XYZ file of C-alpha atoms in Angstrom:
517
model
C 90.075 -15.032 8.843
C 91.068 -18.470 10.159
C 92.258 -16.746 13.325
C 88.682 -15.767 14.147
C 87.220 -19.220 13.551
C 89.344 -21.095 16.044
C 87.482 -22.634 18.942
C 89.961 -21.186 21.422
C 89.245 -20.359 25.048
C 89.690 -16.651 25.788
C 91.749 -16.951 28.968
C 91.865 -13.217 29.869
C 88.071 -12.962 29.733
C 87.738 -16.257 31.613
C 90.173 -15.202 34.356
C 88.825 -11.679 34.862
C 85.133 -12.645 34.856
C 85.721 -15.704 37.046
C 88.073 -13.756 39.303
C 85.468 -11.067 39.865
C 82.931 -13.719 40.844
C 85.339 -15.340 43.312
C 86.295 -11.941 44.757
C 82.627 -11.099 45.288
C 82.042 -14.339 47.174
C 85.168 -13.879 49.327
C 84.223 -10.300 50.224
C 80.721 -11.477 51.110
C 82.177 -14.128 53.398
C 84.494 -11.606 55.075
C 82.067 -8.699 55.416
C 78.620 -9.220 53.930
C 77.295 -5.954 55.402
C 79.945 -3.965 53.562
C 79.093 -5.700 50.283
C 75.364 -5.185 50.777
C 75.834 -1.489 51.559
C 78.128 -0.937 48.578
C 75.729 -2.674 46.219
C 72.780 -0.737 47.639
C 74.562 2.576 47.102
C 75.698 1.735 43.571
C 72.240 0.377 42.777
C 70.701 3.719 43.728
C 73.156 5.673 41.575
C 72.674 3.360 38.589
C 68.872 3.504 38.798
C 68.725 7.292 39.183
C 71.349 8.217 36.586
C 70.694 5.608 33.900
C 67.008 4.796 34.483
C 65.725 7.341 31.976
C 68.263 6.220 29.362
C 67.213 2.592 29.805
C 63.563 3.499 29.333
C 64.378 5.276 26.049
C 66.728 2.459 24.963
C 64.086 -0.255 25.339
C 61.411 1.843 23.667
C 63.644 2.782 20.724
C 64.786 -0.821 20.292
C 61.169 -2.011 20.149
C 59.899 0.548 17.629
C 62.908 0.303 15.304
C 62.481 -3.468 15.360
C 58.823 -3.159 14.371
C 59.799 -0.856 11.519
C 62.280 -3.413 10.174
C 59.818 -6.280 10.593
C 57.070 -4.659 8.542
C 59.305 -2.875 6.036
C 60.854 -4.161 2.809
C 63.711 -5.548 4.933
C 61.433 -7.959 6.791
C 62.033 -10.677 4.175
C 65.809 -10.704 4.745
C 66.910 -14.192 5.780
C 69.427 -14.379 8.601
C 72.428 -16.602 9.260
C 73.303 -17.562 5.668
C 70.939 -20.513 5.829
C 68.052 -21.097 3.436
C 65.725 -22.808 5.923
C 65.458 -22.771 9.735
C 66.676 -25.809 11.617
C 63.855 -25.910 14.180
C 60.099 -25.959 13.739
C 58.252 -22.780 14.733
C 56.896 -24.302 17.961
C 60.280 -25.658 19.066
C 61.955 -22.377 18.203
C 59.445 -20.249 20.081
C 59.524 -22.704 23.007
C 63.268 -22.167 23.402
C 62.778 -18.388 23.181
C 60.002 -18.455 25.785
C 62.068 -20.143 28.453
C 64.689 -17.370 28.328
C 62.883 -14.497 30.065
C 59.770 -16.291 31.305
C 62.020 -18.602 33.302
C 62.971 -15.748 35.621
C 59.413 -14.756 36.407
C 57.355 -17.647 35.130
C 55.725 -18.642 38.392
C 56.524 -16.422 41.320
C 56.527 -12.989 39.688
C 53.413 -13.985 37.725
C 51.614 -14.660 40.996
C 52.963 -11.792 43.076
C 53.451 -8.754 40.837
C 49.779 -8.342 39.824
C 48.888 -8.760 43.512
C 51.382 -6.092 44.595
C 50.005 -3.628 42.044
C 46.438 -4.554 42.989
C 47.111 -3.954 46.678
C 48.871 -0.659 45.945
C 48.121 1.018 42.618
C 51.268 2.253 40.795
C 51.825 5.987 41.486
C 51.267 6.924 37.855
C 47.590 6.084 38.308
C 47.065 7.777 41.638
C 46.753 6.616 45.221
C 44.516 3.768 46.281
C 44.086 0.120 45.472
C 41.825 -2.439 43.796
C 42.499 -1.296 40.223
C 42.526 -4.609 38.353
C 43.319 -3.317 34.823
C 46.183 -1.172 36.180
C 47.572 -4.122 38.170
C 47.621 -6.412 35.144
C 48.611 -3.682 32.687
C 51.635 -2.620 34.737
C 52.735 -6.253 35.035
C 52.298 -6.697 31.285
C 54.571 -3.714 30.669
C 57.346 -5.110 32.863
C 57.238 -8.528 31.210
C 55.956 -7.452 27.808
C 56.900 -6.085 24.409
C 59.903 -3.877 25.196
C 61.324 -6.277 27.787
C 61.365 -9.160 25.312
C 62.537 -7.032 22.369
C 65.784 -6.006 24.094
C 66.712 -9.690 24.489
C 67.178 -10.519 20.843
C 65.825 -8.400 17.997
C 68.077 -5.639 16.623
C 71.166 -6.922 18.405
C 70.558 -10.463 17.139
C 70.447 -9.153 13.562
C 73.874 -7.587 14.112
C 75.264 -10.643 15.915
C 74.108 -13.112 13.269
C 75.561 -10.976 10.491
C 78.909 -10.640 12.264
C 79.150 -14.357 13.089
C 77.573 -16.137 10.133
C 78.203 -13.660 7.311
C 81.610 -12.365 8.393
C 82.826 -15.540 10.134
C 83.802 -13.722 13.340
C 83.478 -15.208 16.853
C 80.062 -15.353 18.512
C 80.751 -12.928 21.352
C 78.998 -9.844 22.787
C 81.851 -7.689 21.498
C 80.524 -8.435 18.009
C 77.846 -5.791 18.598
C 80.636 -3.199 18.271
C 81.950 -4.612 14.985
C 79.887 -2.274 12.729
C 81.574 0.799 14.238
C 85.061 -0.526 15.087
C 85.641 -3.376 12.645
C 87.793 -6.481 13.138
C 90.048 -4.611 15.568
C 87.418 -5.296 18.266
C 88.563 -8.961 18.177
C 92.355 -8.473 18.062
C 93.495 -8.266 21.688
C 91.129 -5.373 22.160
C 90.736 -3.965 25.667
C 87.302 -2.624 24.723
C 86.254 -5.972 23.251
C 87.461 -7.945 26.281
C 85.691 -5.482 28.592
C 82.438 -5.944 26.670
C 82.662 -9.739 27.062
C 83.687 -9.560 30.733
C 80.879 -7.213 31.762
C 78.376 -9.314 29.812
C 79.466 -12.491 31.606
C 79.442 -10.822 35.032
C 75.956 -9.391 34.418
C 74.739 -12.811 33.322
C 76.230 -14.495 36.379
C 74.583 -11.938 38.669
C 71.256 -12.322 36.903
C 71.400 -16.121 37.002
C 72.629 -16.645 40.552
C 69.888 -14.397 41.920
C 66.951 -16.352 40.437
C 68.669 -19.702 41.063
C 69.198 -18.986 44.748
C 65.892 -17.174 45.138
C 63.866 -19.928 43.497
C 65.852 -22.530 45.425
C 64.593 -20.920 48.629
C 61.083 -20.721 47.220
C 60.983 -24.347 46.132
C 62.163 -25.284 49.623
C 59.287 -23.247 51.040
C 56.870 -25.062 48.739
C 58.143 -28.497 49.732
C 57.694 -27.506 53.358
C 54.192 -26.157 52.794
C 52.970 -29.054 50.680
C 54.733 -32.031 52.255
C 55.965 -30.804 55.642
C 59.656 -31.210 54.770
C 61.687 -28.993 57.164
C 62.500 -25.714 55.454
C 66.135 -25.114 56.363
C 69.470 -24.327 54.720
C 70.183 -28.006 54.062
C 66.991 -28.403 52.032
C 67.711 -25.224 50.042
C 71.223 -26.455 49.224
C 69.890 -29.864 48.136
C 67.366 -28.130 45.856
C 69.986 -25.856 44.266
C 72.471 -28.709 43.757
C 69.711 -30.784 42.143
C 68.798 -27.914 39.819
C 72.454 -27.445 38.848
C 72.856 -31.179 38.253
C 69.832 -31.255 35.939
C 71.224 -28.243 34.086
C 74.672 -29.862 33.813
C 73.221 -33.066 32.366
C 71.202 -31.013 29.893
C 74.267 -28.914 29.023
C 76.265 -32.066 28.328
C 73.750 -33.118 25.678
C 73.916 -29.783 23.842
C 71.369 -27.293 22.490
C 69.717 -29.679 20.045
C 68.893 -32.209 22.754
C 69.201 -30.717 26.239
C 67.835 -27.183 25.976
C 65.397 -28.131 23.225
C 63.991 -31.078 25.205
C 63.657 -29.135 28.458
C 62.034 -26.240 26.594
C 59.441 -28.471 24.942
C 58.495 -30.201 28.200
C 58.534 -26.901 30.046
C 56.228 -25.098 27.642
C 53.968 -28.139 27.352
C 53.598 -28.459 31.131
C 53.019 -24.717 31.476
C 50.283 -24.804 28.826
C 48.637 -27.758 30.592
C 48.777 -26.006 33.961
C 47.380 -22.778 32.466
C 44.491 -24.606 30.789
C 43.722 -26.529 33.987
C 43.537 -23.332 36.061
C 41.543 -21.644 33.308
C 38.953 -24.444 33.400
C 38.632 -25.038 37.147
C 39.389 -21.452 38.187
C 37.596 -18.123 37.583
C 37.505 -18.561 33.810
C 35.695 -15.393 32.775
C 37.606 -13.224 35.249
C 40.918 -14.512 33.838
C 39.819 -13.790 30.273
C 38.477 -10.360 31.241
C 41.715 -9.608 33.101
C 43.797 -10.514 30.063
C 41.687 -8.427 27.697
C 41.312 -5.513 30.123
C 44.983 -5.560 31.125
C 46.072 -5.686 27.474
C 43.784 -2.768 26.614
C 45.061 -0.788 29.594
C 48.670 -1.488 28.634
C 48.159 -0.440 25.007
C 46.216 2.672 26.010
C 48.915 3.779 28.481
C 51.925 2.172 26.795
C 53.989 5.307 26.183
C 52.939 6.901 29.458
C 54.008 3.879 31.506
C 57.168 3.333 29.467
C 58.365 6.927 29.959
C 57.078 7.589 33.487
C 59.701 9.400 35.584
C 57.666 10.660 38.548
C 58.392 8.487 41.579
C 62.087 7.502 41.461
C 61.851 5.234 44.492
C 59.000 3.266 42.939
C 60.783 3.142 39.566
C 63.932 1.793 41.219
C 61.923 -0.969 42.854
C 59.964 -1.863 39.721
C 60.388 -0.598 36.145
C 64.030 0.498 36.260
C 64.983 -2.597 38.263
C 63.411 -4.865 35.648
C 64.958 -2.915 32.768
C 68.402 -3.187 34.360
C 67.883 -6.914 34.940
C 66.846 -7.610 31.352
C 69.557 -5.364 29.872
C 72.144 -7.259 31.915
C 70.811 -10.566 30.602
C 70.549 -9.323 27.008
C 74.039 -9.955 25.504
C 74.058 -13.639 26.478
C 70.493 -14.209 25.342
C 71.344 -12.447 22.089
C 74.097 -15.027 21.615
C 71.626 -17.839 22.336
C 68.799 -16.495 20.148
C 71.290 -15.895 17.324
C 72.360 -19.542 17.600
C 68.817 -20.957 17.340
C 67.412 -18.483 14.766
C 69.518 -19.267 11.695
C 67.364 -19.407 8.591
C 64.632 -17.178 10.017
C 63.714 -13.876 8.411
C 63.981 -10.533 10.186
C 60.181 -10.401 10.261
C 59.902 -13.849 11.856
C 62.568 -13.058 14.443
C 61.126 -9.735 15.574
C 57.496 -10.868 15.621
C 58.361 -14.033 17.593
C 60.547 -12.294 20.177
C 58.814 -8.944 20.649
C 55.145 -9.817 19.954
C 54.340 -13.550 20.177
C 56.413 -14.292 23.286
C 55.075 -11.265 25.244
C 51.451 -12.126 24.439
C 51.961 -15.712 25.668
C 53.747 -14.336 28.713
C 50.914 -11.888 29.480
C 48.267 -14.581 29.223
C 50.207 -16.711 31.726
C 50.375 -13.711 34.075
C 46.605 -13.319 33.672
C 46.017 -16.972 34.534
C 48.190 -16.995 37.647
C 48.063 -13.392 38.814
C 44.492 -12.830 37.682
C 43.359 -15.859 39.674
C 45.073 -14.441 42.755
C 43.414 -11.050 42.288
C 40.028 -12.737 41.890
C 40.290 -14.604 45.194
C 41.603 -11.486 46.921
C 38.569 -9.542 45.694
C 36.184 -12.274 46.827
C 37.895 -12.831 50.162
C 40.252 -9.976 51.175
C 43.398 -11.318 52.793
C 43.174 -14.793 51.268
C 46.261 -14.118 49.138
C 47.616 -10.773 50.357
C 48.176 -12.005 53.922
C 50.313 -14.881 52.679
C 52.172 -12.562 50.299
C 52.960 -10.042 53.029
C 54.010 -12.686 55.555
C 55.789 -15.296 53.422
C 56.710 -13.500 50.220
C 56.258 -14.681 46.640
C 56.350 -18.455 47.217
C 53.576 -18.083 49.773
C 51.443 -16.175 47.249
C 51.709 -18.955 44.676
C 50.662 -21.625 47.141
C 47.915 -19.422 48.602
C 46.428 -19.156 45.108
C 46.713 -22.914 44.623
C 44.969 -23.511 47.984
C 41.906 -21.606 46.760
C 41.477 -23.904 43.762
C 40.153 -27.446 43.473
C 43.037 -29.927 43.261
C 45.090 -27.350 45.159
C 47.769 -29.826 46.230
C 48.371 -31.050 42.682
C 48.377 -27.536 41.254
C 50.937 -26.558 43.890
C 53.085 -29.525 42.853
C 52.655 -28.443 39.227
C 53.904 -24.941 40.058
C 56.967 -26.380 41.770
C 57.702 -28.715 38.866
C 57.388 -25.895 36.336
C 59.731 -23.802 38.487
C 62.326 -26.578 38.613
C 62.349 -27.025 34.834
C 62.336 -23.267 34.197
C 65.346 -22.687 36.435
C 67.236 -25.718 35.091
C 66.633 -24.501 31.525
C 67.821 -21.010 32.423
C 71.052 -22.301 33.978
C 71.593 -24.588 30.989
C 71.050 -21.695 28.536
C 73.313 -19.329 30.442
C 76.021 -22.006 30.698
C 75.884 -22.435 26.940
C 76.064 -18.707 26.202
C 78.961 -18.078 28.616
C 80.852 -21.001 27.067
C 80.083 -19.681 23.577
C 81.350 -16.235 24.579
C 84.590 -17.637 25.978
C 85.302 -19.651 22.824
C 83.594 -17.501 20.179
C 82.019 -20.647 18.730
C 78.314 -21.542 18.538
C 79.173 -25.145 19.522
C 81.428 -24.776 22.585
C 83.114 -27.776 24.178
C 80.928 -29.965 26.385
C 83.239 -29.742 29.412
C 83.058 -25.949 29.374
C 79.235 -25.942 29.296
C 79.047 -28.445 32.163
C 81.721 -26.532 34.087
C 79.696 -23.312 34.057
C 76.466 -25.104 34.984
C 78.198 -26.523 38.056
C 79.860 -23.176 38.846
C 76.427 -21.551 38.935
C 75.211 -24.195 41.367
C 78.279 -24.238 43.640
C 78.453 -20.440 43.825
C 74.761 -20.201 44.659
C 75.234 -22.737 47.472
C 78.033 -20.597 48.868
C 75.831 -17.519 48.735
C 72.956 -19.372 50.406
C 75.282 -20.321 53.230
C 76.093 -16.636 53.766
C 72.444 -15.644 54.074
C 69.335 -14.714 52.125
C 70.315 -11.016 51.992
C 73.244 -11.895 49.724
C 70.816 -13.345 47.167
C 69.078 -9.977 46.976
C 72.455 -8.236 46.717
C 73.511 -10.413 43.800
C 70.196 -9.810 42.070
C 70.525 -6.053 42.613
C 74.103 -6.108 41.346
C 72.869 -6.949 37.854
C 71.433 -3.425 37.691
C 74.937 -2.074 38.363
C 76.583 -4.260 35.713
C 73.771 -3.284 33.316
C 75.298 0.214 33.067
C 78.206 -0.746 30.736
C 76.112 -3.444 29.075
C 73.424 -0.882 28.161
C 76.070 1.117 26.268
C 76.880 -2.047 24.312
C 73.220 -2.337 23.251
C 72.995 1.220 21.895
C 74.841 0.864 18.524
C 72.442 -1.803 17.142
C 69.702 0.858 17.038
C 71.351 2.317 13.930
C 73.677 -0.498 12.814
C 70.900 -3.135 12.544
C 68.912 -1.140 9.910
C 72.135 -0.587 7.917
C 72.976 -4.296 8.064
C 69.403 -5.216 7.115
C 69.657 -2.990 4.029
C 73.037 -4.468 3.088
C 71.724 -8.040 3.349
C 68.584 -7.103 1.409
C 70.808 -5.922 -1.437
C 72.966 -9.066 -1.237
C 69.873 -11.285 -1.324
C 68.353 -9.367 -4.249
C 65.299 -8.225 -2.321
C 65.616 -4.526 -3.162
C 67.915 -4.687 -6.204
C 65.502 -3.306 -8.766
C 64.410 -0.374 -6.620
C 67.966 0.599 -5.720
C 69.174 0.244 -9.291
C 66.316 2.372 -10.622
C 67.260 5.130 -8.177
C 70.882 5.003 -9.379
C 69.763 5.159 -13.004
C 67.589 8.182 -12.245
C 70.518 9.945 -10.594
C 72.752 9.235 -13.619
C 70.115 10.609 -16.004
C 69.790 13.782 -13.962
């Protein structure tokens, strides 16, 4: 067992995952059109062939998690630790910055507007359907999206790492069906880790480069700073530097501190907009959108009608979040020791989505309100300048518009820095199999994210979209990795419940009855 506890760098995984990243960049430099076309073709195949499976996977993961949370197994304590290390607020704050970081500002402003301008095909042709616009956005950033990032799989991962003493790596999700062989120079195990790292890199570089461009746009719009490649590179390097400094201080200081400030600033910004903005419309949008989502939850989750629309929206998001999932499972497993199954599942798949949806109502609902009152006030900016323009167009409609715009940019900076920091930690943890990887390795990956994004930016904006789309391709093997926890997590929960004496009497009485018969 000592073999598995060593904090040893997995060189094959490091070389293959890093080599793939370098090869992608070199091919993009040589022939970016070829890379874009190949990714576009593979993206289409992945979305069409695996889209339905992903929809069922996320739905099954969510419902099985709810069953465990509210069953007799909900009291099972995870991680072989009697009490959690972090307070509930700090814990949830770190969870919130995982997925919300990718869409915290710009998707929150633009997605409700897109669905308002053009109603999703499931609900017919036309526009101006506010509940459908918010409800569809809630689905994409709601219960099932969050649940896949760290509920059933985290139960398996924490059991494998903390109860069995095996390395903290994505391949651990296969332990219940393969055993310790998955760690002993296993081709399947190495492949699981490599694909998880590649998917994470693709999913992180996309938002980092994309938001770097958007922050540059905001600086130009608010302060007149020339929006050019140099500014975008400076922004990305600054974000990577912040993330590297945070990574050097570790989870308990860096990520925790950034998460607390990030959530606190986001709450302040949300309350400010709620007070000075269209208060009742925001509240009505949240309530109406939530009702619409719950009423049409299964219908929206299983919709298979318009494949082109699904590839651009639901299936794209599901592929993105599935690709992110293994690394976030590693991170959530690290910060959730001492929590019960019920606490874990409720926090990740219920509390976080509700907070997320309210933020979408504040930002996106405000945009929809101004668009209704003055058609074109937000949609024109969105169509002409994209998502960063939509955010600033919304801010311009509000009192203190300049300061709110600055607030949006600041929140974006901290969100992205926290995401890069978190992903650097999880990649380092995967490469060493230890929940406290070496500082140099965490900093190294934070800087790699920044340097690689700068290289991609220098190629052109289309490569950012290609990298972001590539996560849907890498999500194909990763989604197979996330399937076993649907049945292994309940088995592990039952085993731990027996070990912790939570169901001893009931199980023993059943055995006695069988003996008597």
